[in-house]
Amino acid sequence: MLSVTELNEKAKTLLDTTFGYVEIAGEISRLTKHGSGHWYFTLKDDSSSVAAVMYKMNNLKLGFNVTDGMKVIVYAKVSLYVPSGSYQVIVNSLRPDGIGELELAFNQLKQKLALEGLFDPAYKKPIPHLPKKIALVTSATSAALQDMLRVLSQKWKLSEIFIFDSLTQGENAPQSLIKSLKKADSYGVDVIVLARGGGSKEDLWCFNDEGLAREIFNTKTPVISAIGHEIDYVISDFVADKRALTPSAAMFDLLPDEDAYFQYIDTISNDISKAIDVKFKNLQSKIELLNVKLSTDTILAKIDTKISKINNLKMSLENIILNKISLLTSDIRALKIGFDTREDFFKKTENLVEIRMFGKNINLQDLNVNDEIQIISQNVSRQAKITR
């Protein structure tokens, strides 16, 4: 003779040993998210249903929101709850049926942030036309950084560049990016470029992080999102003040053309000189007319005085303009000296390398045989293995 408990335990053992883990397709119904963190729901199709439980340690791994009516595929263990004798499945993992998990998570977060107004054009900060200080939030060893610096050297050498090194891939990347973004925002720069080169959807996934999106929205400094290639879209593109197609395109759009800018200064200077000459000639014409009409010494003396004042005013105005142009030229030269100093530093350290293992710098004397390392210079990264 069996007790009820013994019967249920034998039935549980039979189910556990017969089925093990199975994949089941169905629709979620009567979903309850308990205060303990565990989820309880019914998995059903057109004809049948089965009770299901997904414990907290497993449902926390999901990157999307689960709701009633969602069609899913679960990987679950068939079992029985002994106290009530209820047949159930214990869900280990769950994925959407018919749409990719990443795509679903992306669409859910995009819709959520859009409804909160984080993409509203009214909140977009203007991008400066001539930024003096630019922050680049990216990996310090990335090809994307080298591409941006190359555009800077070719197009405009007068902006001061600040590099904020960050992880741009992996589960720790969002917090690393948030930390670097906060630091850049406190640096008093004119604009921040958040950049990463191309990659798979999984590689770029850290830029779909909700915390990073909210940090971009809350920055005081304008932010340009330059992630991946033209066809790649991430959440940071929508919340940033501007989206660039690539990291290089961000710098092309942001920086003026150096030669064109100097030509513009020359044009303004010529226009001002011409305007002063025209004004002066008009005054001279009026004075000549007065000389024809008036012949007394008193009037001529007054006219001479006026002419003298006009000449003095012309000289003062010309001096002011020349001083302004001189100050601007000094500023440009100072910026160029700063750039040349940094460029000289890059050249002097061109042949230096750093050794990394597991993403961290390591001293040569700390390496052991068979350690796999990454050797990084300014432009090249190579994998190596210590043999002796």
mmCIF file of C-alpha atoms in Angstrom:
data_model
loop_
_atom_site.group_PDB
_atom_site.id
_atom_site.type_symbol
_atom_site.label_atom_id
_atom_site.label_comp_id
_atom_site.label_asym_id
_atom_site.label_seq_id
_atom_site.Cartn_x
_atom_site.Cartn_y
_atom_site.Cartn_z
ATOM 1 C CA MET A 1 0.000 0.000 0.000
ATOM 2 C CA LEU A 2 1.246 3.513 -0.918
ATOM 3 C CA SER A 3 0.626 6.799 0.792
ATOM 4 C CA VAL A 4 -0.414 9.761 -1.325
ATOM 5 C CA THR A 5 3.014 11.296 -0.853
ATOM 6 C CA GLU A 6 4.734 8.089 -1.928
ATOM 7 C CA LEU A 7 2.532 7.865 -4.991
ATOM 8 C CA ASN A 8 3.305 11.450 -5.990
ATOM 9 C CA GLU A 9 7.028 10.958 -5.403
ATOM 10 C CA LYS A 10 7.048 7.849 -7.601
ATOM 11 C CA ALA A 11 5.118 9.703 -10.294
ATOM 12 C CA LYS A 12 7.616 12.583 -10.064
ATOM 13 C CA THR A 13 10.538 10.156 -10.401
ATOM 14 C CA LEU A 14 8.895 8.537 -13.407
ATOM 15 C CA LEU A 15 8.398 11.886 -15.149
ATOM 16 C CA ASP A 16 11.922 13.086 -14.290
ATOM 17 C CA THR A 17 13.603 9.961 -15.653
ATOM 18 C CA THR A 18 11.356 9.513 -18.690
ATOM 19 C CA PHE A 19 11.306 13.013 -20.132
ATOM 20 C CA GLY A 20 14.253 14.996 -18.790
ATOM 21 C CA TYR A 21 14.454 18.318 -20.685
ATOM 22 C CA VAL A 22 12.219 19.041 -23.705
ATOM 23 C CA GLU A 23 11.438 22.011 -25.986
ATOM 24 C CA ILE A 24 7.782 23.047 -25.950
ATOM 25 C CA ALA A 25 6.033 25.628 -28.128
ATOM 26 C CA GLY A 26 3.001 27.411 -26.741
ATOM 27 C CA GLU A 27 1.320 30.625 -25.636
ATOM 28 C CA ILE A 28 1.822 32.193 -22.202
ATOM 29 C CA SER A 29 -1.369 32.641 -20.168
ATOM 30 C CA ARG A 30 -2.201 33.690 -16.579
ATOM 31 C CA LEU A 31 1.356 34.917 -15.960
ATOM 32 C CA THR A 32 2.096 35.721 -12.303
ATOM 33 C CA LYS A 33 5.382 37.355 -11.344
ATOM 34 C CA HIS A 34 5.653 36.510 -7.652
ATOM 35 C CA GLY A 35 7.302 38.753 -5.074
ATOM 36 C CA SER A 36 9.982 36.103 -4.622
ATOM 37 C CA GLY A 37 11.055 36.708 -8.222
ATOM 38 C CA HIS A 38 9.726 33.376 -9.502
ATOM 39 C CA TRP A 39 7.257 33.295 -12.426
ATOM 40 C CA TYR A 40 4.195 31.050 -12.572
ATOM 41 C CA PHE A 41 2.135 30.705 -15.760
ATOM 42 C CA THR A 42 0.178 28.385 -18.004
ATOM 43 C CA LEU A 43 1.620 27.252 -21.333
ATOM 44 C CA LYS A 44 -1.154 26.431 -23.791
ATOM 45 C CA ASP A 45 -2.024 25.688 -27.403
ATOM 46 C CA ASP A 46 -5.417 25.331 -29.129
ATOM 47 C CA SER A 47 -6.294 22.094 -27.340
ATOM 48 C CA SER A 48 -4.289 21.729 -24.126
ATOM 49 C CA SER A 49 -2.427 23.516 -21.369
ATOM 50 C CA VAL A 50 0.244 22.741 -18.783
ATOM 51 C CA ALA A 51 1.346 24.546 -15.613
ATOM 52 C CA ALA A 52 4.810 26.092 -15.763
ATOM 53 C CA VAL A 53 7.256 27.708 -13.363
ATOM 54 C CA MET A 54 10.403 29.712 -14.172
ATOM 55 C CA TYR A 55 12.604 30.437 -11.189
ATOM 56 C CA LYS A 56 14.179 33.834 -10.563
ATOM 57 C CA MET A 57 17.747 32.729 -11.351
ATOM 58 C CA ASN A 58 16.605 31.808 -14.885
ATOM 59 C CA ASN A 59 14.114 34.587 -15.721
ATOM 60 C CA LEU A 60 16.647 37.280 -14.735
ATOM 61 C CA LYS A 61 18.740 36.195 -17.719
ATOM 62 C CA LEU A 62 16.059 37.284 -20.211
ATOM 63 C CA GLY A 63 16.718 40.514 -22.075
ATOM 64 C CA PHE A 64 13.066 41.209 -22.967
ATOM 65 C CA ASN A 65 9.707 41.593 -21.221
ATOM 66 C CA VAL A 66 7.416 38.555 -21.056
ATOM 67 C CA THR A 67 3.644 39.135 -21.159
ATOM 68 C CA ASP A 68 0.395 37.202 -21.431
ATOM 69 C CA GLY A 69 -0.430 36.124 -24.980
ATOM 70 C CA MET A 70 3.221 35.908 -26.059
ATOM 71 C CA LYS A 71 4.053 32.878 -28.211
ATOM 72 C CA VAL A 72 7.250 31.276 -26.961
ATOM 73 C CA ILE A 73 9.448 28.207 -27.122
ATOM 74 C CA VAL A 74 10.590 26.974 -23.706
ATOM 75 C CA TYR A 75 13.360 24.568 -22.758
ATOM 76 C CA ALA A 76 11.964 22.848 -19.689
ATOM 77 C CA LYS A 77 12.125 19.861 -17.428
ATOM 78 C CA VAL A 78 8.929 17.814 -17.115
ATOM 79 C CA SER A 79 8.168 17.209 -13.451
ATOM 80 C CA LEU A 80 5.465 16.962 -10.776
ATOM 81 C CA TYR A 81 4.850 19.126 -7.725
ATOM 82 C CA VAL A 82 4.602 16.514 -4.963
ATOM 83 C CA PRO A 83 2.519 18.431 -2.339
ATOM 84 C CA SER A 84 -0.402 18.941 -4.736
ATOM 85 C CA GLY A 85 0.262 16.177 -7.241
ATOM 86 C CA SER A 86 0.245 18.771 -10.015
ATOM 87 C CA TYR A 87 1.982 17.923 -13.289
ATOM 88 C CA GLN A 88 4.120 20.870 -14.450
ATOM 89 C CA VAL A 89 7.156 21.953 -16.444
ATOM 90 C CA ILE A 90 10.106 23.764 -14.866
ATOM 91 C CA VAL A 91 11.376 26.265 -17.453
ATOM 92 C CA ASN A 92 15.120 26.701 -17.769
ATOM 93 C CA SER A 93 15.136 29.113 -20.740
ATOM 94 C CA LEU A 94 12.589 30.867 -22.922
ATOM 95 C CA ARG A 95 12.714 32.556 -26.302
ATOM 96 C CA PRO A 96 10.129 34.266 -28.539
ATOM 97 C CA ASP A 97 8.551 32.119 -31.234
ATOM 98 C CA GLY A 98 8.769 33.743 -34.688
ATOM 99 C CA ILE A 99 10.989 36.734 -33.806
ATOM 100 C CA GLY A 100 14.557 36.847 -32.548
ATOM 101 C CA GLU A 101 15.167 37.528 -28.861
ATOM 102 C CA LEU A 102 17.491 40.462 -29.563
ATOM 103 C CA GLU A 103 15.084 42.017 -32.050
ATOM 104 C CA LEU A 104 12.215 41.729 -29.578
ATOM 105 C CA ALA A 105 14.267 43.274 -26.762
ATOM 106 C CA PHE A 106 15.394 46.094 -29.092
ATOM 107 C CA ASN A 107 11.830 46.889 -30.203
ATOM 108 C CA GLN A 108 10.460 46.764 -26.650
ATOM 109 C CA LEU A 109 13.102 49.163 -25.307
ATOM 110 C CA LYS A 110 12.795 51.471 -28.316
ATOM 111 C CA GLN A 111 9.035 51.715 -27.829
ATOM 112 C CA LYS A 112 9.400 52.276 -24.078
ATOM 113 C CA LEU A 113 11.934 55.107 -24.410
ATOM 114 C CA ALA A 114 10.026 56.713 -27.286
ATOM 115 C CA LEU A 115 6.871 56.854 -25.154
ATOM 116 C CA GLU A 116 8.892 58.526 -22.375
ATOM 117 C CA GLY A 117 10.053 61.210 -24.840
ATOM 118 C CA LEU A 118 13.780 60.365 -24.894
ATOM 119 C CA PHE A 119 13.813 60.553 -28.709
ATOM 120 C CA ASP A 120 11.834 63.829 -28.905
ATOM 121 C CA PRO A 121 13.575 66.385 -31.201
ATOM 122 C CA ALA A 122 12.647 69.099 -28.693
ATOM 123 C CA TYR A 123 15.311 67.742 -26.329
ATOM 124 C CA LYS A 124 18.101 67.534 -28.928
ATOM 125 C CA LYS A 125 21.036 69.820 -28.102
ATOM 126 C CA PRO A 126 22.618 71.733 -31.022
ATOM 127 C CA ILE A 127 25.969 70.491 -32.322
ATOM 128 C CA PRO A 128 28.622 73.272 -32.298
ATOM 129 C CA HIS A 129 29.854 74.511 -35.704
ATOM 130 C CA LEU A 130 33.465 75.006 -34.582
ATOM 131 C CA PRO A 131 34.216 72.791 -31.542
ATOM 132 C CA LYS A 132 37.437 73.653 -29.735
ATOM 133 C CA LYS A 133 37.348 70.619 -27.408
ATOM 134 C CA ILE A 134 36.103 67.196 -28.562
ATOM 135 C CA ALA A 135 35.704 64.106 -26.376
ATOM 136 C CA LEU A 136 35.951 60.680 -28.019
ATOM 137 C CA VAL A 137 34.355 57.895 -25.955
ATOM 138 C CA THR A 138 35.601 54.651 -27.520
ATOM 139 C CA SER A 139 38.209 51.919 -27.153
ATOM 140 C CA ALA A 140 41.690 53.454 -27.067
ATOM 141 C CA THR A 141 43.042 50.558 -29.146
ATOM 142 C CA SER A 142 40.272 50.473 -31.750
ATOM 143 C CA ALA A 143 40.513 51.052 -35.488
ATOM 144 C CA ALA A 144 37.571 53.457 -35.098
ATOM 145 C CA LEU A 145 39.710 55.789 -32.969
ATOM 146 C CA GLN A 146 42.542 55.743 -35.515
ATOM 147 C CA ASP A 147 40.069 56.510 -38.320
ATOM 148 C CA MET A 148 38.726 59.540 -36.424
ATOM 149 C CA LEU A 149 42.211 60.856 -35.604
ATOM 150 C CA ARG A 150 43.198 60.428 -39.269
ATOM 151 C CA VAL A 151 40.243 62.585 -40.380
ATOM 152 C CA LEU A 152 41.225 65.177 -37.770
ATOM 153 C CA SER A 153 44.798 65.399 -39.065
ATOM 154 C CA GLN A 154 43.625 65.705 -42.682
ATOM 155 C CA LYS A 155 40.780 68.167 -42.239
ATOM 156 C CA TRP A 156 41.225 70.266 -39.101
ATOM 157 C CA LYS A 157 44.180 70.288 -36.691
ATOM 158 C CA LEU A 158 43.047 73.007 -34.305
ATOM 159 C CA SER A 159 40.549 71.183 -32.076
ATOM 160 C CA GLU A 160 41.754 69.724 -28.788
ATOM 161 C CA ILE A 161 40.978 65.992 -28.511
ATOM 162 C CA PHE A 162 40.275 64.108 -25.261
ATOM 163 C CA ILE A 163 40.138 60.301 -25.444
ATOM 164 C CA PHE A 164 38.063 58.418 -22.858
ATOM 165 C CA ASP A 165 38.929 54.734 -23.077
ATOM 166 C CA SER A 166 35.998 52.332 -22.703
ATOM 167 C CA LEU A 167 34.939 48.790 -23.406
ATOM 168 C CA THR A 168 32.731 48.703 -26.521
ATOM 169 C CA GLN A 169 31.689 45.045 -26.501
ATOM 170 C CA GLY A 170 30.553 42.465 -23.945
ATOM 171 C CA GLU A 171 28.410 42.394 -20.822
ATOM 172 C CA ASN A 172 30.654 44.838 -18.899
ATOM 173 C CA ALA A 173 30.691 47.386 -21.732
ATOM 174 C CA PRO A 174 27.498 49.338 -20.773
ATOM 175 C CA GLN A 175 28.828 50.266 -17.318
ATOM 176 C CA SER A 176 32.245 51.106 -18.793
ATOM 177 C CA LEU A 177 30.627 53.361 -21.412
ATOM 178 C CA ILE A 178 28.428 55.067 -18.801
ATOM 179 C CA LYS A 179 31.478 55.769 -16.608
ATOM 180 C CA SER A 180 33.465 57.239 -19.517
ATOM 181 C CA LEU A 181 30.470 59.270 -20.704
ATOM 182 C CA LYS A 182 30.001 60.820 -17.253
ATOM 183 C CA LYS A 183 33.689 61.712 -17.080
ATOM 184 C CA ALA A 184 33.627 63.273 -20.555
ATOM 185 C CA ASP A 185 30.506 65.271 -19.677
ATOM 186 C CA SER A 186 32.288 66.781 -16.654
ATOM 187 C CA TYR A 187 35.373 67.781 -18.683
ATOM 188 C CA GLY A 188 33.932 70.970 -20.173
ATOM 189 C CA VAL A 189 34.198 69.804 -23.790
ATOM 190 C CA ASP A 190 32.056 71.196 -26.605
ATOM 191 C CA VAL A 191 30.840 67.848 -27.966
ATOM 192 C CA ILE A 192 31.103 64.110 -27.211
ATOM 193 C CA VAL A 193 31.450 61.465 -29.944
ATOM 194 C CA LEU A 194 30.353 57.987 -28.812
ATOM 195 C CA ALA A 195 31.999 55.663 -31.338
ATOM 196 C CA ARG A 196 32.559 52.030 -32.303
ATOM 197 C CA GLY A 197 33.381 50.343 -35.595
ATOM 198 C CA GLY A 198 31.228 47.757 -37.338
ATOM 199 C CA GLY A 199 30.283 44.343 -35.999
ATOM 200 C CA SER A 200 27.455 41.872 -35.571
ATOM 201 C CA LYS A 201 24.217 42.717 -33.776
ATOM 202 C CA GLU A 202 25.604 40.923 -30.716
ATOM 203 C CA ASP A 203 28.873 42.901 -30.905
ATOM 204 C CA LEU A 204 26.979 46.211 -30.910
ATOM 205 C CA TRP A 205 24.411 45.155 -28.305
ATOM 206 C CA CYS A 206 25.965 47.164 -25.446
ATOM 207 C CA PHE A 207 24.779 50.349 -27.229
ATOM 208 C CA ASN A 208 21.174 49.114 -26.760
ATOM 209 C CA ASP A 209 21.521 49.291 -22.973
ATOM 210 C CA GLU A 210 18.728 51.224 -21.216
ATOM 211 C CA GLY A 211 21.072 52.715 -18.603
ATOM 212 C CA LEU A 212 23.409 54.011 -21.318
ATOM 213 C CA ALA A 213 20.474 55.524 -23.220
ATOM 214 C CA ARG A 214 19.328 57.428 -20.138
ATOM 215 C CA GLU A 215 22.881 58.643 -19.442
ATOM 216 C CA ILE A 216 23.161 59.995 -23.022
ATOM 217 C CA PHE A 217 19.819 61.793 -22.594
ATOM 218 C CA ASN A 218 20.929 63.375 -19.288
ATOM 219 C CA THR A 219 24.312 64.715 -20.465
ATOM 220 C CA LYS A 220 24.797 68.470 -20.521
ATOM 221 C CA THR A 221 27.155 68.144 -23.514
ATOM 222 C CA PRO A 222 25.837 67.383 -27.038
ATOM 223 C CA VAL A 223 26.405 63.733 -27.973
ATOM 224 C CA ILE A 224 26.968 62.258 -31.449
ATOM 225 C CA SER A 225 26.312 58.512 -31.774
ATOM 226 C CA ALA A 226 28.675 56.956 -34.344
ATOM 227 C CA ILE A 227 28.173 53.211 -34.029
ATOM 228 C CA GLY A 228 28.898 50.562 -36.682
ATOM 229 C CA HIS A 229 28.054 51.124 -40.331
ATOM 230 C CA GLU A 230 25.267 52.981 -42.160
ATOM 231 C CA ILE A 231 22.879 50.008 -41.980
ATOM 232 C CA ASP A 232 23.380 49.493 -38.229
ATOM 233 C CA TYR A 233 20.914 51.081 -35.813
ATOM 234 C CA VAL A 234 21.213 51.002 -32.023
ATOM 235 C CA ILE A 235 19.245 52.701 -29.236
ATOM 236 C CA SER A 236 22.010 55.280 -28.684
ATOM 237 C CA ASP A 237 21.409 56.532 -32.262
ATOM 238 C CA PHE A 238 17.856 57.536 -31.376
ATOM 239 C CA VAL A 239 18.545 59.174 -28.003
ATOM 240 C CA ALA A 240 21.748 61.027 -28.997
ATOM 241 C CA ASP A 241 21.607 64.602 -30.273
ATOM 242 C CA LYS A 242 22.840 63.435 -33.688
ATOM 243 C CA ARG A 243 23.519 60.117 -35.428
ATOM 244 C CA ALA A 244 26.554 59.680 -37.689
ATOM 245 C CA LEU A 245 26.761 56.870 -40.258
ATOM 246 C CA THR A 246 30.269 55.820 -39.120
ATOM 247 C CA PRO A 247 32.957 57.116 -36.711
ATOM 248 C CA SER A 248 34.839 58.695 -39.648
ATOM 249 C CA ALA A 249 31.633 60.312 -40.928
ATOM 250 C CA ALA A 250 31.094 61.829 -37.472
ATOM 251 C CA MET A 251 34.405 63.687 -37.709
ATOM 252 C CA PHE A 252 33.811 64.756 -41.320
ATOM 253 C CA ASP A 253 30.415 66.217 -40.339
ATOM 254 C CA LEU A 254 31.702 67.821 -37.132
ATOM 255 C CA LEU A 255 34.907 69.498 -38.290
ATOM 256 C CA PRO A 256 35.228 72.436 -40.689
ATOM 257 C CA ASP A 257 37.629 72.383 -43.625
ATOM 258 C CA GLU A 258 40.834 74.141 -42.538
ATOM 259 C CA ASP A 259 41.661 75.713 -45.924
ATOM 260 C CA ALA A 260 38.092 76.864 -46.481
ATOM 261 C CA TYR A 261 38.013 78.409 -43.006
ATOM 262 C CA PHE A 262 41.147 80.496 -43.583
ATOM 263 C CA GLN A 263 39.757 81.617 -46.944
ATOM 264 C CA TYR A 264 36.579 82.664 -45.126
ATOM 265 C CA ILE A 265 38.626 84.808 -42.696
ATOM 266 C CA ASP A 266 40.401 86.468 -45.634
ATOM 267 C CA THR A 267 37.062 87.162 -47.325
ATOM 268 C CA ILE A 268 35.646 88.799 -44.179
ATOM 269 C CA SER A 269 38.759 90.947 -43.806
ATOM 270 C CA ASN A 270 38.525 92.102 -47.430
ATOM 271 C CA ASP A 271 34.796 92.848 -47.103
ATOM 272 C CA ILE A 272 35.402 94.988 -43.997
ATOM 273 C CA SER A 273 38.198 96.946 -45.690
ATOM 274 C CA LYS A 274 36.031 97.561 -48.763
ATOM 275 C CA ALA A 275 33.110 98.736 -46.598
ATOM 276 C CA ILE A 276 35.367 101.213 -44.782
ATOM 277 C CA ASP A 277 36.751 102.569 -48.067
ATOM 278 C CA VAL A 278 33.234 103.039 -49.462
ATOM 279 C CA LYS A 279 32.133 104.935 -46.348
ATOM 280 C CA PHE A 280 35.217 107.102 -46.422
ATOM 281 C CA LYS A 281 34.827 107.936 -50.127
ATOM 282 C CA ASN A 282 31.174 108.883 -49.574
ATOM 283 C CA LEU A 283 32.192 111.268 -46.804
ATOM 284 C CA GLN A 284 34.924 112.746 -48.978
ATOM 285 C CA SER A 285 32.381 113.357 -51.761
ATOM 286 C CA LYS A 286 30.067 115.186 -49.384
ATOM 287 C CA ILE A 287 32.937 117.305 -48.119
ATOM 288 C CA GLU A 288 33.989 118.229 -51.650
ATOM 289 C CA LEU A 289 30.423 119.365 -52.388
ATOM 290 C CA LEU A 290 30.511 121.536 -49.298
ATOM 291 C CA ASN A 291 33.838 123.041 -50.397
ATOM 292 C CA VAL A 292 32.224 124.092 -53.676
ATOM 293 C CA LYS A 293 29.236 125.707 -51.971
ATOM 294 C CA LEU A 294 30.962 127.256 -48.959
ATOM 295 C CA SER A 295 34.021 129.450 -49.159
ATOM 296 C CA THR A 296 34.417 131.139 -45.770
ATOM 297 C CA ASP A 297 37.455 130.353 -43.646
ATOM 298 C CA THR A 298 35.317 129.424 -40.620
ATOM 299 C CA ILE A 299 33.351 126.805 -42.509
ATOM 300 C CA LEU A 300 36.476 125.418 -44.138
ATOM 301 C CA ALA A 301 38.135 125.140 -40.724
ATOM 302 C CA LYS A 302 35.166 123.214 -39.384
ATOM 303 C CA ILE A 303 35.284 120.937 -42.412
ATOM 304 C CA ASP A 304 38.990 120.307 -41.842
ATOM 305 C CA THR A 305 38.224 119.400 -38.240
ATOM 306 C CA LYS A 306 35.526 116.953 -39.358
ATOM 307 C CA ILE A 307 37.894 115.397 -41.879
ATOM 308 C CA SER A 308 40.529 115.002 -39.181
ATOM 309 C CA LYS A 309 37.994 113.266 -36.887
ATOM 310 C CA ILE A 310 36.903 111.012 -39.703
ATOM 311 C CA ASN A 311 40.499 110.051 -40.421
ATOM 312 C CA ASN A 312 41.059 109.336 -36.730
ATOM 313 C CA LEU A 313 37.919 107.205 -36.596
ATOM 314 C CA LYS A 314 39.026 105.302 -39.678
ATOM 315 C CA MET A 315 42.409 104.604 -38.146
ATOM 316 C CA SER A 316 40.803 103.488 -34.853
ATOM 317 C CA LEU A 317 38.402 101.167 -36.653
ATOM 318 C CA GLU A 318 41.189 99.698 -38.755
ATOM 319 C CA ASN A 319 43.288 99.134 -35.612
ATOM 320 C CA ILE A 320 40.383 97.365 -33.892
ATOM 321 C CA ILE A 321 39.889 95.087 -36.886
ATOM 322 C CA LEU A 322 43.597 94.333 -37.144
ATOM 323 C CA ASN A 323 43.738 93.550 -33.400
ATOM 324 C CA LYS A 324 40.765 91.170 -33.721
ATOM 325 C CA ILE A 325 42.388 89.390 -36.656
ATOM 326 C CA SER A 326 45.695 89.246 -34.773
ATOM 327 C CA LEU A 327 44.020 87.699 -31.696
ATOM 328 C CA LEU A 328 42.246 85.139 -33.865
ATOM 329 C CA THR A 329 45.510 84.275 -35.629
ATOM 330 C CA SER A 330 47.260 83.866 -32.240
ATOM 331 C CA ASP A 331 44.508 81.514 -31.042
ATOM 332 C CA ILE A 332 44.842 79.445 -34.199
ATOM 333 C CA ARG A 333 48.627 79.275 -33.835
ATOM 334 C CA ALA A 334 48.303 78.230 -30.173
ATOM 335 C CA LEU A 335 45.897 75.449 -31.116
ATOM 336 C CA LYS A 336 48.247 74.303 -33.884
ATOM 337 C CA ILE A 337 51.206 74.218 -31.450
ATOM 338 C CA GLY A 338 49.114 72.034 -29.113
ATOM 339 C CA PHE A 339 48.250 69.672 -31.965
ATOM 340 C CA ASP A 340 51.869 69.498 -33.160
ATOM 341 C CA THR A 341 52.961 68.618 -29.604
ATOM 342 C CA ARG A 342 50.449 65.736 -29.430
ATOM 343 C CA GLU A 343 51.384 64.604 -32.941
ATOM 344 C CA ASP A 344 55.067 64.583 -31.941
ATOM 345 C CA PHE A 345 54.151 62.462 -28.917
ATOM 346 C CA PHE A 346 52.285 59.963 -31.129
ATOM 347 C CA LYS A 347 55.326 59.746 -33.462
ATOM 348 C CA LYS A 348 57.761 59.224 -30.567
ATOM 349 C CA THR A 349 55.592 56.435 -29.148
ATOM 350 C CA GLU A 350 54.748 54.953 -32.553
ATOM 351 C CA ASN A 351 56.996 51.910 -32.043
ATOM 352 C CA LEU A 352 56.065 51.350 -28.399
ATOM 353 C CA VAL A 353 53.697 48.523 -27.581
ATOM 354 C CA GLU A 354 51.578 47.461 -24.637
ATOM 355 C CA ILE A 355 50.909 43.893 -23.557
ATOM 356 C CA ARG A 356 47.404 42.873 -22.528
ATOM 357 C CA MET A 357 46.034 39.643 -21.154
ATOM 358 C CA PHE A 358 42.325 39.172 -20.498
ATOM 359 C CA GLY A 359 41.744 42.814 -21.522
ATOM 360 C CA LYS A 360 44.178 44.233 -18.922
ATOM 361 C CA ASN A 361 47.739 45.605 -19.198
ATOM 362 C CA ILE A 362 50.398 43.247 -17.816
ATOM 363 C CA ASN A 363 54.166 43.525 -17.226
ATOM 364 C CA LEU A 364 56.476 41.331 -19.300
ATOM 365 C CA GLN A 365 58.095 39.792 -16.209
ATOM 366 C CA ASP A 366 54.695 38.592 -14.961
ATOM 367 C CA LEU A 367 54.080 36.359 -18.009
ATOM 368 C CA ASN A 368 54.369 32.570 -17.936
ATOM 369 C CA VAL A 369 54.934 29.960 -20.613
ATOM 370 C CA ASN A 370 51.788 29.271 -22.720
ATOM 371 C CA ASP A 371 50.156 32.568 -21.679
ATOM 372 C CA GLU A 372 48.155 33.986 -24.566
ATOM 373 C CA ILE A 373 48.597 37.727 -24.888
ATOM 374 C CA GLN A 374 47.642 40.666 -27.100
ATOM 375 C CA ILE A 375 50.428 43.014 -28.298
ATOM 376 C CA ILE A 376 49.091 46.456 -29.185
ATOM 377 C CA SER A 377 50.730 49.446 -30.848
ATOM 378 C CA GLN A 378 49.099 52.658 -32.006
ATOM 379 C CA ASN A 379 47.823 51.135 -35.232
ATOM 380 C CA VAL A 380 48.246 47.351 -34.998
ATOM 381 C CA SER A 381 47.087 44.610 -32.646
ATOM 382 C CA ARG A 382 48.511 41.046 -32.728
ATOM 383 C CA GLN A 383 47.808 37.869 -30.742
ATOM 384 C CA ALA A 384 50.849 35.970 -29.371
ATOM 385 C CA LYS A 385 51.730 33.056 -27.113
ATOM 386 C CA ILE A 386 54.661 32.838 -24.676
ATOM 387 C CA THR A 387 56.772 29.795 -25.582
ATOM 388 C CA ARG A 388 59.739 30.179 -23.242
#
